[in-house]
Amino acid sequence: MSSSFERVTVLGAGVLGMQIAFQTAVHGFAVTSYDVSDEAVAQARGRLDAIVGQYLGEVRDADPDAVRAAAAGIRFETDLAAAVADADLVIEAVPESLELKRGVYRALAQVAPERTVLATNSSTLLPSDLVESTGRPERFLALHFANHIWAQNTAEIMGTSRTDPAVADRVAAFAEEIGMVPIRLRKEQPGYVLNSLLVPFLDAAAGLFMKDVADPATIDATWRIATGAPLGPFQIFDVVGLRTAYAVSIAGNAESRAFAARLQRDYLDRGLLGVESGEGFYTYR
Amino acid sequence: MSSSFERVTVLGAGVLGMQIAFQTAVHGFAVTSYDVSDEAVAQARGRLDAIVGQYLGEVRDADPDAVRAAAAGIRFETDLAAAVADADLVIEAVPESLELKRGVYRALAQVAPERTVLATNSSTLLPSDLVESTGRPERFLALHFANHIWAQNTAEIMGTSRTDPAVADRVAAFAEEIGMVPIRLRKEQPGYVLNSLLVPFLDAAAGLFMKDVADPATIDATWRIATGAPLGPFQIFDVVGLRTAYAVSIAGNAESRAFAARLQRDYLDRGLLGVESGEGFYTYR
């Protein structure tokens, strides 16, 4: 089936929001990227240039001219009503604050066409936390992407009990249309599928590290050899970024918070953020 | 460094015990395989033939004549004193029962030479559960192998507080000499490194399955795409075997036991054991 979406607006032009807009534009959709100010849009343009460069460096069969043209075709907007006036689908990727997101949906409810489907990219909130603000429970769900969208191309799709299944089908079709593998959840699950697996796995690795059972390189080698995986848990921490690992751990139980404190003291306070800074549990390049 | 071991005796000629004996013999050691009866030894010989066939099918650069000669050189024994009389290292791989293992160590303490190093392959017991029966705490530790030993070549090495570090060094050297990657643990940890990671990960997957958040194929695809791993958790369940998954889960908390009951009803009772039976969460061949 086809999504029948043509015009897609992405709210929030941060790292992931800009990747979503880019990935959607590259696959032929008319894309609008919304952020709150001219300063934010200026930053977003720089971010988009970096994404184009990274994408062309990684995706061998990409046509550079077509990719650059698709990116150049993204329309930037700072006026919410103008940004969504003709949108078939709005993907919300604004910062992870319940009150901020609820405010965005209350505003959207006023200005988005009745037919427009709304999707949240929230990682930590459930769509049922937001649905009351949308004014259109049957056309609202979560559509969750991962960082490095063209490589880690999962799109987790999770509705509330009130989401129209036909709308979820269209959103899944859209996910395929932009090169994603749709991951359909049958019910709401905090952390979706991926983080429901990843967080306990990384917690277990952090526990071995905190108890000093073995060092990160030994723990990682064990996992790689036993499962054939390319990366062990501490390599994943470095890829995800130690700031993100800290943010997840500080919100956890006492053991997780102890790990967060260790990350702060031995890594973040020394500028060791993982792959992005060139050093974390391992040194890069 | 070198282990200085020459003669190695493996107690218990079950699936893993026979793989350990074979892997050790192929790497040039003089190996004795001990089991309790002529019937057990007859079964073990059949098991060894199967291991040789599987090994030659999988390890491309193996010299078939040399491998067959090494396997043929394994001495089988049903008399414990004779089996260990000249052993430098005894690897104990008898069934996973605390009382059975303690009895084996009490018997070994009487008949093994004073210099002989003793290592348990126990998956679920700690060496400190057994050390009092060995009569030689400084020369006793755990040396834990994984099934499919030549491919999943981790050797987890875990002593008690009383293990002589020089003995642990020799055992780590021995692990390398037989083609293993030694995984040194600094302290006792139930489940060693690997199962300390694997069990929470598989528990999380089982939880998503039991809550019907998504089906196994969807959960597996999510993990593979997001982490680059070759196998998702339900593929790992099938490889490990659903009988083993049942045994681990039935010993867990209420949620794990519910998963065990589901495995029993929908899989084990129908003869679906995973890869070994040709069907589990997936169908093979």
mmCIF file of N, CA, C and O in Angstrom, chain B residues 202 206-207 209-210 234 237 245-246 249 254-264 281:
data_model
loop_
_atom_site.group_PDB
_atom_site.id
_atom_site.type_symbol
_atom_site.label_atom_id
_atom_site.label_comp_id
_atom_site.label_asym_id
_atom_site.label_seq_id
_atom_site.Cartn_x
_atom_site.Cartn_y
_atom_site.Cartn_z
ATOM 1 N N LEU B 202 18.003 -11.395 27.403
ATOM 2 C CA LEU B 202 16.972 -12.348 26.966
ATOM 3 C C LEU B 202 15.696 -12.201 27.811
ATOM 4 O O LEU B 202 14.589 -12.351 27.286
ATOM 5 N N ALA B 206 11.987 -11.625 26.403
ATOM 6 C CA ALA B 206 10.874 -12.483 26.818
ATOM 7 C C ALA B 206 9.730 -11.645 27.371
ATOM 8 O O ALA B 206 8.557 -11.940 27.136
ATOM 9 N N GLY B 207 10.074 -10.565 28.088
ATOM 10 C CA GLY B 207 9.041 -9.685 28.638
ATOM 11 C C GLY B 207 8.220 -9.022 27.544
ATOM 12 O O GLY B 207 6.984 -8.943 27.638
ATOM 13 N N PHE B 209 7.736 -10.197 24.563
ATOM 14 C CA PHE B 209 6.968 -11.293 23.952
ATOM 15 C C PHE B 209 5.755 -11.627 24.824
ATOM 16 O O PHE B 209 4.626 -11.758 24.319
ATOM 17 N N MET B 210 5.957 -11.748 26.129
ATOM 18 C CA MET B 210 4.858 -12.131 27.017
ATOM 19 C C MET B 210 3.800 -11.026 27.089
ATOM 20 O O MET B 210 2.618 -11.302 27.240
ATOM 21 N N PHE B 234 15.485 -13.812 20.002
ATOM 22 C CA PHE B 234 14.756 -15.074 19.795
ATOM 23 C C PHE B 234 15.544 -16.027 18.904
ATOM 24 O O PHE B 234 15.410 -17.245 19.027
ATOM 25 N N PHE B 237 17.741 -17.531 21.488
ATOM 26 C CA PHE B 237 17.003 -18.580 22.213
ATOM 27 C C PHE B 237 17.022 -19.888 21.414
ATOM 28 O O PHE B 237 17.249 -20.961 21.963
ATOM 29 N N ALA B 245 16.675 -22.591 27.690
ATOM 30 C CA ALA B 245 15.944 -21.356 28.012
ATOM 31 C C ALA B 245 14.896 -21.631 29.093
ATOM 32 O O ALA B 245 14.713 -20.834 30.020
ATOM 33 N N TYR B 246 14.251 -22.768 28.982
ATOM 34 C CA TYR B 246 13.267 -23.162 29.996
ATOM 35 C C TYR B 246 13.941 -23.333 31.358
ATOM 36 O O TYR B 246 13.458 -22.812 32.370
ATOM 37 N N SER B 249 14.781 -20.014 32.825
ATOM 38 C CA SER B 249 13.622 -19.188 33.160
ATOM 39 C C SER B 249 12.842 -19.737 34.350
ATOM 40 O O SER B 249 12.335 -18.970 35.177
ATOM 41 N N ALA B 254 8.777 -14.431 38.995
ATOM 42 C CA ALA B 254 7.443 -14.808 38.517
ATOM 43 C C ALA B 254 7.290 -14.568 37.013
ATOM 44 O O ALA B 254 6.707 -15.391 36.297
ATOM 45 N N GLU B 255 7.860 -13.449 36.542
ATOM 46 C CA GLU B 255 7.750 -13.136 35.110
ATOM 47 C C GLU B 255 8.515 -14.174 34.273
ATOM 48 O O GLU B 255 8.030 -14.631 33.234
ATOM 49 N N SER B 256 9.697 -14.538 34.755
ATOM 50 C CA SER B 256 10.487 -15.544 34.042
ATOM 51 C C SER B 256 9.787 -16.901 34.058
ATOM 52 O O SER B 256 9.801 -17.625 33.063
ATOM 53 N N ARG B 257 9.187 -17.228 35.187
ATOM 54 C CA ARG B 257 8.503 -18.528 35.270
ATOM 55 C C ARG B 257 7.297 -18.574 34.338
ATOM 56 O O ARG B 257 6.983 -19.618 33.767
ATOM 57 N N ALA B 258 6.622 -17.431 34.166
ATOM 58 C CA ALA B 258 5.506 -17.388 33.215
ATOM 59 C C ALA B 258 6.010 -17.641 31.792
ATOM 60 O O ALA B 258 5.362 -18.338 30.997
ATOM 61 N N PHE B 259 7.174 -17.110 31.478
ATOM 62 C CA PHE B 259 7.773 -17.357 30.164
ATOM 63 C C PHE B 259 8.138 -18.833 30.029
ATOM 64 O O PHE B 259 7.896 -19.448 28.973
ATOM 65 N N ALA B 260 8.687 -19.412 31.102
ATOM 66 C CA ALA B 260 9.015 -20.844 31.075
ATOM 67 C C ALA B 260 7.767 -21.674 30.790
ATOM 68 O O ALA B 260 7.789 -22.612 29.982
ATOM 69 N N ALA B 261 6.658 -21.337 31.444
ATOM 70 C CA ALA B 261 5.412 -22.085 31.240
ATOM 71 C C ALA B 261 4.947 -21.963 29.785
ATOM 72 O O ALA B 261 4.455 -22.930 29.190
ATOM 73 N N ARG B 262 5.114 -20.784 29.220
ATOM 74 C CA ARG B 262 4.744 -20.564 27.823
ATOM 75 C C ARG B 262 5.634 -21.391 26.892
ATOM 76 O O ARG B 262 5.144 -22.002 25.928
ATOM 77 N N LEU B 263 6.928 -21.434 27.195
ATOM 78 C CA LEU B 263 7.854 -22.249 26.399
ATOM 79 C C LEU B 263 7.441 -23.722 26.458
ATOM 80 O O LEU B 263 7.438 -24.425 25.443
ATOM 81 N N GLN B 264 7.113 -24.169 27.669
ATOM 82 C CA GLN B 264 6.693 -25.562 27.844
ATOM 83 C C GLN B 264 5.466 -25.871 26.983
ATOM 84 O O GLN B 264 5.460 -26.834 26.219
ATOM 85 N N PHE B 281 11.348 -20.722 17.695
ATOM 86 C CA PHE B 281 10.663 -19.481 17.311
ATOM 87 C C PHE B 281 10.679 -19.335 15.790
ATOM 88 O O PHE B 281 9.837 -18.666 15.214
#
